[in-house]
PDB file of C-alpha atoms in Angstrom:
ATOM      1  CA  MET A   1      16.265  23.528 -26.628  1.00  0.00           C
ATOM      2  CA  GLU A   2      19.424  21.781 -24.635  1.00  0.00           C
ATOM      3  CA  ASN A   3      18.907  23.698 -21.809  1.00  0.00           C
ATOM      4  CA  ASP A   4      15.472  23.089 -21.542  1.00  0.00           C
ATOM      5  CA  THR A   5      15.847  19.817 -21.442  1.00  0.00           C
ATOM      6  CA  VAL A   6      18.429  20.262 -18.785  1.00  0.00           C
ATOM      7  CA  THR A   7      16.084  21.997 -16.975  1.00  0.00           C
ATOM      8  CA  GLN A   8      13.497  19.416 -16.709  1.00  0.00           C
ATOM      9  CA  ASP A   9      15.638  16.704 -16.099  1.00  0.00           C
ATOM     10  CA  THR A  10      16.156  18.817 -12.812  1.00  0.00           C
ATOM     11  CA  LEU A  11      12.999  19.038 -12.250  1.00  0.00           C
ATOM     12  CA  VAL A  12      11.884  15.325 -12.678  1.00  0.00           C
ATOM     13  CA  VAL A  13      15.285  15.003  -9.772  1.00  0.00           C
ATOM     14  CA  LEU A  14      14.171  17.392  -7.927  1.00  0.00           C
ATOM     15  CA  HIS A  15      10.875  16.439  -7.377  1.00  0.00           C
ATOM     16  CA  ARG A  16      11.750  12.660  -6.730  1.00  0.00           C
ATOM     17  CA  VAL A  17      13.773  13.634  -3.579  1.00  0.00           C
ATOM     18  CA  ARG A  18      10.922  15.386  -2.436  1.00  0.00           C
ATOM     19  CA  GLY A  19       8.701  12.355  -3.244  1.00  0.00           C
ATOM     20  CA  PHE A  20      11.583  10.164  -1.092  1.00  0.00           C
ATOM     21  CA  ILE A  21      11.803  12.081   1.345  1.00  0.00           C
ATOM     22  CA  PHE A  22       7.661  12.344   1.835  1.00  0.00           C
ATOM     23  CA  ASN A  23       6.968   8.858   1.363  1.00  0.00           C
ATOM     24  CA  PHE A  24      10.492   9.351   4.248  1.00  0.00           C
ATOM     25  CA  MET A  25       8.336  10.984   6.593  1.00  0.00           C
ATOM     26  CA  TYR A  26       5.686   9.058   6.457  1.00  0.00           C
ATOM     27  CA  THR A  27       6.673   6.005   6.934  1.00  0.00           C
ATOM     28  CA  SER A  28       8.656   7.272   9.285  1.00  0.00           C
ATOM     29  CA  PHE A  29       5.534   8.478  11.484  1.00  0.00           C
ATOM     30  CA  LEU A  30       2.827   5.586  10.550  1.00  0.00           C
ATOM     31  CA  ASN A  31       5.012   2.319  11.813  1.00  0.00           C
ATOM     32  CA  VAL A  32       5.610   1.220  15.028  1.00  0.00           C
ATOM     33  CA  PRO A  33       9.242   1.624  16.113  1.00  0.00           C
ATOM     34  CA  GLY A  34      10.956  -2.014  16.321  1.00  0.00           C
ATOM     35  CA  ASP A  35      13.908  -3.739  14.248  1.00  0.00           C
ATOM     36  CA  GLU A  36      12.508  -3.592  10.556  1.00  0.00           C
ATOM     37  CA  TYR A  37      11.676  -0.200  11.311  1.00  0.00           C
ATOM     38  CA  TYR A  38      15.008   1.365  11.672  1.00  0.00           C
ATOM     39  CA  LYS A  39      16.551  -1.075   9.406  1.00  0.00           C
ATOM     40  CA  GLU A  40      14.437   0.662   6.703  1.00  0.00           C
ATOM     41  CA  MET A  41      15.898   3.959   8.156  1.00  0.00           C
ATOM     42  CA  GLN A  42      19.122   3.578   8.262  1.00  0.00           C
ATOM     43  CA  LEU A  43      19.102   2.487   4.870  1.00  0.00           C
ATOM     44  CA  ASN A  44      17.309   6.497   3.891  1.00  0.00           C
ATOM     45  CA  LEU A  45      19.641   7.652   6.056  1.00  0.00           C
ATOM     46  CA  SER A  46      22.788   8.825   4.160  1.00  0.00           C
ATOM     47  CA  ASP A  47      20.645   9.958   1.554  1.00  0.00           C
ATOM     48  CA  LEU A  48      18.499  12.194   3.612  1.00  0.00           C
ATOM     49  CA  LYS A  49      21.938  13.521   5.111  1.00  0.00           C
ATOM     50  CA  THR A  50      23.126  13.814   1.954  1.00  0.00           C
ATOM     51  CA  PHE A  51      20.499  15.624   0.741  1.00  0.00           C
ATOM     52  CA  SER A  52      20.191  18.439   3.952  1.00  0.00           C
ATOM     53  CA  LEU A  53      24.211  19.276   3.407  1.00  0.00           C
ATOM     54  CA  ASN A  54      23.014  20.709  -0.061  1.00  0.00           C
ATOM     55  CA  THR A  55      20.948  23.945   2.623  1.00  0.00           C
ATOM     56  CA  ASP A  56      22.033  25.233   5.464  1.00  0.00           C
ATOM     57  CA  ASN A  57      18.916  24.407   6.644  1.00  0.00           C
ATOM     58  CA  GLU A  58      20.242  23.676  10.398  1.00  0.00           C
ATOM     59  CA  ASP A  59      16.579  21.683  11.996  1.00  0.00           C
ATOM     60  CA  MET A  60      17.278  19.632   9.026  1.00  0.00           C
ATOM     61  CA  ILE A  61      21.471  18.851   9.876  1.00  0.00           C
ATOM     62  CA  ASN A  62      20.113  18.566  13.423  1.00  0.00           C
ATOM     63  CA  GLY A  63      17.361  16.735  13.003  1.00  0.00           C
ATOM     64  CA  ILE A  64      19.880  14.388  10.514  1.00  0.00           C
ATOM     65  CA  LYS A  65      22.302  14.678  13.187  1.00  0.00           C
ATOM     66  CA  GLY A  66      20.189  13.578  16.309  1.00  0.00           C
ATOM     67  CA  LEU A  67      18.690  10.283  14.357  1.00  0.00           C
ATOM     68  CA  GLU A  68      22.666   8.972  13.753  1.00  0.00           C
ATOM     69  CA  GLY A  69      23.523   9.260  17.460  1.00  0.00           C
ATOM     70  CA  PHE A  70      20.471   7.475  18.220  1.00  0.00           C
ATOM     71  CA  PHE A  71      22.091   4.865  15.389  1.00  0.00           C
ATOM     72  CA  ALA A  72      25.914   5.027  16.796  1.00  0.00           C
ATOM     73  CA  LYS A  73      24.678   4.750  20.363  1.00  0.00           C
ATOM     74  CA  ARG A  74      22.628   1.341  19.325  1.00  0.00           C
ATOM     75  CA  GLU A  75      24.803  -0.062  17.411  1.00  0.00           C
ATOM     76  CA  LYS A  76      27.434  -0.286  20.080  1.00  0.00           C
ATOM     77  CA  LEU A  77      25.021  -2.488  22.019  1.00  0.00           C
ATOM     78  CA  ASN A  78      25.447  -6.265  22.126  1.00  0.00           C
ATOM     79  CA  LYS A  79      21.996  -8.416  22.346  1.00  0.00           C
ATOM     80  CA  ASP A  80      20.415  -8.148  26.237  1.00  0.00           C
ATOM     81  CA  GLU A  81      21.290  -4.293  26.135  1.00  0.00           C
ATOM     82  CA  LEU A  82      20.027  -4.048  22.594  1.00  0.00           C
ATOM     83  CA  SER A  83      16.545  -5.885  23.915  1.00  0.00           C
ATOM     84  CA  GLU A  84      16.053  -3.018  26.304  1.00  0.00           C
ATOM     85  CA  PHE A  85      17.425  -0.553  24.290  1.00  0.00           C
ATOM     86  CA  ASP A  86      14.358  -0.921  21.961  1.00  0.00           C
ATOM     87  CA  LEU A  87      12.059  -1.390  25.133  1.00  0.00           C
ATOM     88  CA  ASP A  88      12.617   1.670  26.850  1.00  0.00           C
ATOM     89  CA  ALA A  89      12.475   3.288  22.984  1.00  0.00           C
ATOM     90  CA  LEU A  90       8.586   1.597  22.357  1.00  0.00           C
ATOM     91  CA  ARG A  91       8.243   2.627  25.963  1.00  0.00           C
ATOM     92  CA  LYS A  92       8.651   6.363  25.025  1.00  0.00           C
ATOM     93  CA  TYR A  93       6.890   6.359  21.402  1.00  0.00           C
ATOM     94  CA  THR A  94       3.722   4.989  23.177  1.00  0.00           C
ATOM     95  CA  SER A  95       4.161   7.749  26.178  1.00  0.00           C
ATOM     96  CA  ILE A  96       3.739  10.125  23.617  1.00  0.00           C
ATOM     97  CA  PHE A  97       1.694   8.439  20.797  1.00  0.00           C
ATOM     98  CA  CYS A  98      -0.708   6.459  22.096  1.00  0.00           C
ATOM     99  CA  LEU A  99      -1.748   7.205  25.897  1.00  0.00           C
ATOM    100  CA  GLY A 100      -4.371   9.688  26.765  1.00  0.00           C
ATOM    101  CA  ASN A 101      -2.809  13.067  26.995  1.00  0.00           C
ATOM    102  CA  SER A 102      -0.121  11.474  24.393  1.00  0.00           C
ATOM    103  CA  VAL A 103       0.229  14.128  21.306  1.00  0.00           C
ATOM    104  CA  GLN A 104      -2.027  14.456  18.725  1.00  0.00           C
ATOM    105  CA  ALA A 105      -1.294  13.721  15.234  1.00  0.00           C
ATOM    106  CA  ASP A 106      -4.509  14.836  13.435  1.00  0.00           C
ATOM    107  CA  GLU A 107      -4.824  17.783  11.864  1.00  0.00           C
ATOM    108  CA  SER A 108      -8.781  18.791  12.670  1.00  0.00           C
ATOM    109  CA  PHE A 109      -7.043  18.418  16.163  1.00  0.00           C
ATOM    110  CA  TYR A 110      -5.649  21.609  16.074  1.00  0.00           C
ATOM    111  CA  THR A 111      -8.071  23.660  13.920  1.00  0.00           C
ATOM    112  CA  SER A 112     -11.251  23.101  14.579  1.00  0.00           C
ATOM    113  CA  ASN A 113     -12.956  24.545  17.597  1.00  0.00           C
ATOM    114  CA  ASP A 114     -12.607  22.525  21.598  1.00  0.00           C
ATOM    115  CA  ASN A 115      -9.795  20.140  19.694  1.00  0.00           C
ATOM    116  CA  LEU A 116     -12.394  17.824  17.935  1.00  0.00           C
ATOM    117  CA  LEU A 117     -11.291  15.825  15.136  1.00  0.00           C
ATOM    118  CA  ARG A 118     -12.963  15.130  11.597  1.00  0.00           C
ATOM    119  CA  GLN A 119     -14.199  18.343  11.627  1.00  0.00           C
ATOM    120  CA  GLU A 120     -14.115  21.312   8.607  1.00  0.00           C
ATOM    121  CA  SER A 121     -10.167  20.256   7.699  1.00  0.00           C
ATOM    122  CA  TYR A 122     -11.374  16.522   7.487  1.00  0.00           C
ATOM    123  CA  ASP A 123     -13.771  17.063   4.238  1.00  0.00           C
ATOM    124  CA  LYS A 124     -11.617  19.631   3.109  1.00  0.00           C
ATOM    125  CA  ILE A 125      -8.836  17.251   2.914  1.00  0.00           C
ATOM    126  CA  MET A 126     -11.239  13.998   2.103  1.00  0.00           C
ATOM    127  CA  GLU A 127     -12.121  15.983  -1.042  1.00  0.00           C
ATOM    128  CA  LEU A 128      -8.779  16.432  -2.338  1.00  0.00           C
ATOM    129  CA  PHE A 129      -8.181  12.343  -1.741  1.00  0.00           C
ATOM    130  CA  ARG A 130     -10.586  12.407  -3.591  1.00  0.00           C
ATOM    131  CA  LYS A 131      -9.659  14.520  -6.481  1.00  0.00           C
ATOM    132  CA  TYR A 132      -6.059  12.491  -6.541  1.00  0.00           C
ATOM    133  CA  ASN A 133      -7.887   9.205  -6.351  1.00  0.00           C
ATOM    134  CA  PHE A 134      -5.466   9.149  -2.898  1.00  0.00           C
ATOM    135  CA  ALA A 135      -6.380   5.810  -0.422  1.00  0.00           C
ATOM    136  CA  LEU A 136      -5.078   4.877   2.522  1.00  0.00           C
ATOM    137  CA  GLY A 137      -2.975   1.689   1.998  1.00  0.00           C
ATOM    138  CA  GLU A 138      -4.357  -1.584   2.928  1.00  0.00           C
ATOM    139  CA  GLY A 139      -3.914  -1.653   7.121  1.00  0.00           C
ATOM    140  CA  VAL A 140      -4.235   1.131   8.032  1.00  0.00           C
ATOM    141  CA  CYS A 141      -5.347   2.166  10.999  1.00  0.00           C
ATOM    142  CA  GLU A 142      -4.975   6.252  10.751  1.00  0.00           C
ATOM    143  CA  SER A 143      -7.193   8.768  10.419  1.00  0.00           C
ATOM    144  CA  GLU A 144      -6.984  10.267   6.201  1.00  0.00           C
ATOM    145  CA  GLU A 145      -5.422  13.791   7.992  1.00  0.00           C
ATOM    146  CA  HIS A 146      -3.327  11.874  10.207  1.00  0.00           C
ATOM    147  CA  ILE A 147       0.421  13.863  10.289  1.00  0.00           C
ATOM    148  CA  SER A 148       1.181  10.300   7.801  1.00  0.00           C
ATOM    149  CA  MET A 149      -0.943  10.035   5.694  1.00  0.00           C
ATOM    150  CA  GLU A 150      -0.882  14.444   4.925  1.00  0.00           C
ATOM    151  CA  LEU A 151       2.727  13.659   4.368  1.00  0.00           C
ATOM    152  CA  ALA A 152       1.960  10.378   2.083  1.00  0.00           C
ATOM    153  CA  PHE A 153      -0.300  12.723  -0.183  1.00  0.00           C
ATOM    154  CA  MET A 154       2.271  15.265  -0.489  1.00  0.00           C
ATOM    155  CA  SER A 155       4.820  11.718  -1.622  1.00  0.00           C
ATOM    156  CA  LYS A 156       2.405  10.637  -4.107  1.00  0.00           C
ATOM    157  CA  LEU A 157       2.036  14.202  -6.165  1.00  0.00           C
ATOM    158  CA  SER A 158       5.619  14.258  -6.090  1.00  0.00           C
ATOM    159  CA  PHE A 159       5.565  11.538  -8.027  1.00  0.00           C
ATOM    160  CA  MET A 160       2.770  12.792 -10.187  1.00  0.00           C
ATOM    161  CA  ALA A 161       4.934  16.219 -11.175  1.00  0.00           C
ATOM    162  CA  VAL A 162       7.153  13.807 -12.484  1.00  0.00           C
ATOM    163  CA  GLU A 163       4.922  11.993 -14.603  1.00  0.00           C
ATOM    164  CA  LYS A 164       3.612  14.749 -15.847  1.00  0.00           C
ATOM    165  CA  LEU A 165       7.229  16.256 -16.656  1.00  0.00           C
ATOM    166  CA  GLU A 166       7.663  12.814 -18.369  1.00  0.00           C
ATOM    167  CA  MET A 167       4.579  12.974 -20.943  1.00  0.00           C
ATOM    168  CA  GLU A 168       5.605  17.169 -21.157  1.00  0.00           C
ATOM    169  CA  ASN A 169       2.370  18.006 -19.438  1.00  0.00           C
ATOM    170  CA  VAL A 170       2.971  20.892 -18.783  1.00  0.00           C
ATOM    171  CA  LEU A 171      -0.527  22.171 -17.909  1.00  0.00           C
ATOM    172  CA  ASP A 172      -1.003  19.810 -15.791  1.00  0.00           C
ATOM    173  CA  TYR A 173       2.439  19.745 -14.057  1.00  0.00           C
ATOM    174  CA  ASN A 174       2.016  23.445 -12.365  1.00  0.00           C
ATOM    175  CA  ASN A 175      -1.619  22.454 -11.727  1.00  0.00           C
ATOM    176  CA  LEU A 176      -0.042  19.363  -9.022  1.00  0.00           C
ATOM    177  CA  ILE A 177       2.681  22.152  -7.822  1.00  0.00           C
ATOM    178  CA  ARG A 178       0.328  25.019  -7.594  1.00  0.00           C
ATOM    179  CA  GLU A 179      -1.952  22.419  -5.574  1.00  0.00           C
ATOM    180  CA  GLN A 180       0.898  21.284  -3.299  1.00  0.00           C
ATOM    181  CA  LEU A 181       1.641  25.061  -3.044  1.00  0.00           C
ATOM    182  CA  ASP A 182      -1.717  25.395  -1.511  1.00  0.00           C
ATOM    183  CA  PHE A 183      -2.076  22.107   0.420  1.00  0.00           C
ATOM    184  CA  HIS A 184       1.362  23.588   2.504  1.00  0.00           C
ATOM    185  CA  ILE A 185      -1.658  26.324   3.162  1.00  0.00           C
ATOM    186  CA  ASN A 186      -4.507  25.299   4.287  1.00  0.00           C
ATOM    187  CA  HIS A 187      -3.133  22.413   5.518  1.00  0.00           C
ATOM    188  CA  LEU A 188       0.128  22.019   7.141  1.00  0.00           C
ATOM    189  CA  ASP A 189       0.684  25.332   8.049  1.00  0.00           C
ATOM    190  CA  LYS A 190      -2.236  25.502  10.171  1.00  0.00           C
ATOM    191  CA  TRP A 191      -0.918  22.923  12.580  1.00  0.00           C
ATOM    192  CA  VAL A 192       1.997  20.356  11.776  1.00  0.00           C
ATOM    193  CA  TYR A 193       4.639  23.027  13.344  1.00  0.00           C
ATOM    194  CA  ASP A 194       2.551  22.948  16.562  1.00  0.00           C
ATOM    195  CA  PHE A 195       3.034  19.449  15.865  1.00  0.00           C
ATOM    196  CA  CYS A 196       6.476  19.664  15.990  1.00  0.00           C
ATOM    197  CA  GLU A 197       6.549  21.630  19.326  1.00  0.00           C
ATOM    198  CA  ASN A 198       4.173  19.772  21.369  1.00  0.00           C
ATOM    199  CA  VAL A 199       6.468  16.359  19.868  1.00  0.00           C
ATOM    200  CA  ILE A 200       9.407  18.722  20.690  1.00  0.00           C
ATOM    201  CA  ASN A 201       8.535  19.740  24.067  1.00  0.00           C
ATOM    202  CA  TYR A 202       6.267  16.730  25.590  1.00  0.00           C
ATOM    203  CA  PRO A 203       7.739  15.864  28.768  1.00  0.00           C
ATOM    204  CA  ILE A 204      10.017  12.649  28.308  1.00  0.00           C
ATOM    205  CA  GLU A 205      14.127  12.382  28.817  1.00  0.00           C
ATOM    206  CA  ASP A 206      16.661  10.927  26.301  1.00  0.00           C
ATOM    207  CA  GLU A 207      13.768  10.410  23.861  1.00  0.00           C
ATOM    208  CA  TYR A 208      15.947  10.805  20.020  1.00  0.00           C
ATOM    209  CA  VAL A 209      14.362   8.632  17.897  1.00  0.00           C
ATOM    210  CA  PHE A 210      11.282  11.536  17.007  1.00  0.00           C
ATOM    211  CA  ASN A 211      12.091  14.302  18.523  1.00  0.00           C
ATOM    212  CA  SER A 212      14.990  14.508  15.633  1.00  0.00           C
ATOM    213  CA  LEU A 213      12.029  13.987  13.143  1.00  0.00           C
ATOM    214  CA  VAL A 214       9.770  16.874  14.162  1.00  0.00           C
ATOM    215  CA  ILE A 215      13.529  18.716  13.800  1.00  0.00           C
ATOM    216  CA  PHE A 216      14.054  17.411  10.344  1.00  0.00           C
ATOM    217  CA  LEU A 217      10.317  17.919   9.131  1.00  0.00           C
ATOM    218  CA  ARG A 218       9.770  21.022  10.907  1.00  0.00           C
ATOM    219  CA  GLY A 219      13.134  22.133   8.017  1.00  0.00           C
ATOM    220  CA  TYR A 220      11.858  20.429   5.552  1.00  0.00           C
ATOM    221  CA  LEU A 221       8.225  21.902   5.515  1.00  0.00           C
ATOM    222  CA  LYS A 222       9.894  25.775   5.482  1.00  0.00           C
ATOM    223  CA  GLU A 223      12.367  24.502   2.615  1.00  0.00           C
ATOM    224  CA  ASP A 224       9.513  22.699   0.204  1.00  0.00           C
ATOM    225  CA  LYS A 225       7.320  25.489   1.102  1.00  0.00           C
ATOM    226  CA  MET A 226       9.974  28.027   0.049  1.00  0.00           C
ATOM    227  CA  LEU A 227      10.835  25.143  -3.688  1.00  0.00           C
ATOM    228  CA  LEU A 228       7.452  25.702  -4.329  1.00  0.00           C
ATOM    229  CA  ALA A 229       6.525  29.195  -4.948  1.00  0.00           C
ATOM    230  CA  GLU A 230       9.909  29.373  -6.373  1.00  0.00           C
ATOM    231  CA  LEU A 231       8.058  26.885  -8.618  1.00  0.00           C
ATOM    232  CA  VAL A 232       4.553  28.889  -9.095  1.00  0.00           C
ATOM    233  CA  GLY A 233       5.807  32.268  -9.338  1.00  0.00           C
ATOM    234  CA  ASP A 234       4.524  33.913  -5.852  1.00  0.00           C
TER     235      ASP A 234
END
């Protein structure tokens, strides 16, 4: 039926967008800020903005505005000013994520007793990763339960959903949607919002990149969970 075709086509586009956004967030939290990092982010920013403007989610809209403001300021600088500006941004990134008192970005830190890493949630993550043949990319040094890896996993499942739709494999598609909703409930919900708040409240002035990213992420995860629940019928 024609309506069924339209519905399937819409879902294919929807899950491709989801895969794109999760992949964008994955690379944003995995890689160290620098010139190439910013170029890649700017290439994707207009698409993220278009998607955000189709929602009324203030976090998503404000996150994009924050990133746009950062790049607008960066583009006005001369070569010497830009070098110092980027170095200052790198120092702020280091302070937030790379020092002894920095923000932790692994699930077990938030869900285990005594903030230990590689605890029960790590075992469950590894079980899921094996189930879907998901592995860290070559050269990736982060743990499997790092924020970037969990977002990459959601990206993979989103693109897998596209494949199942195109194959008209409804059973596997529905299972993937249920799996992603469960991943929100059993993993992301239990720690990522605290992670976002820790980044936002980290005592450093005028940090725009990762503050904006986590504000966007906070809003997007809420929207994504509501969408998946609607698709599942919960």
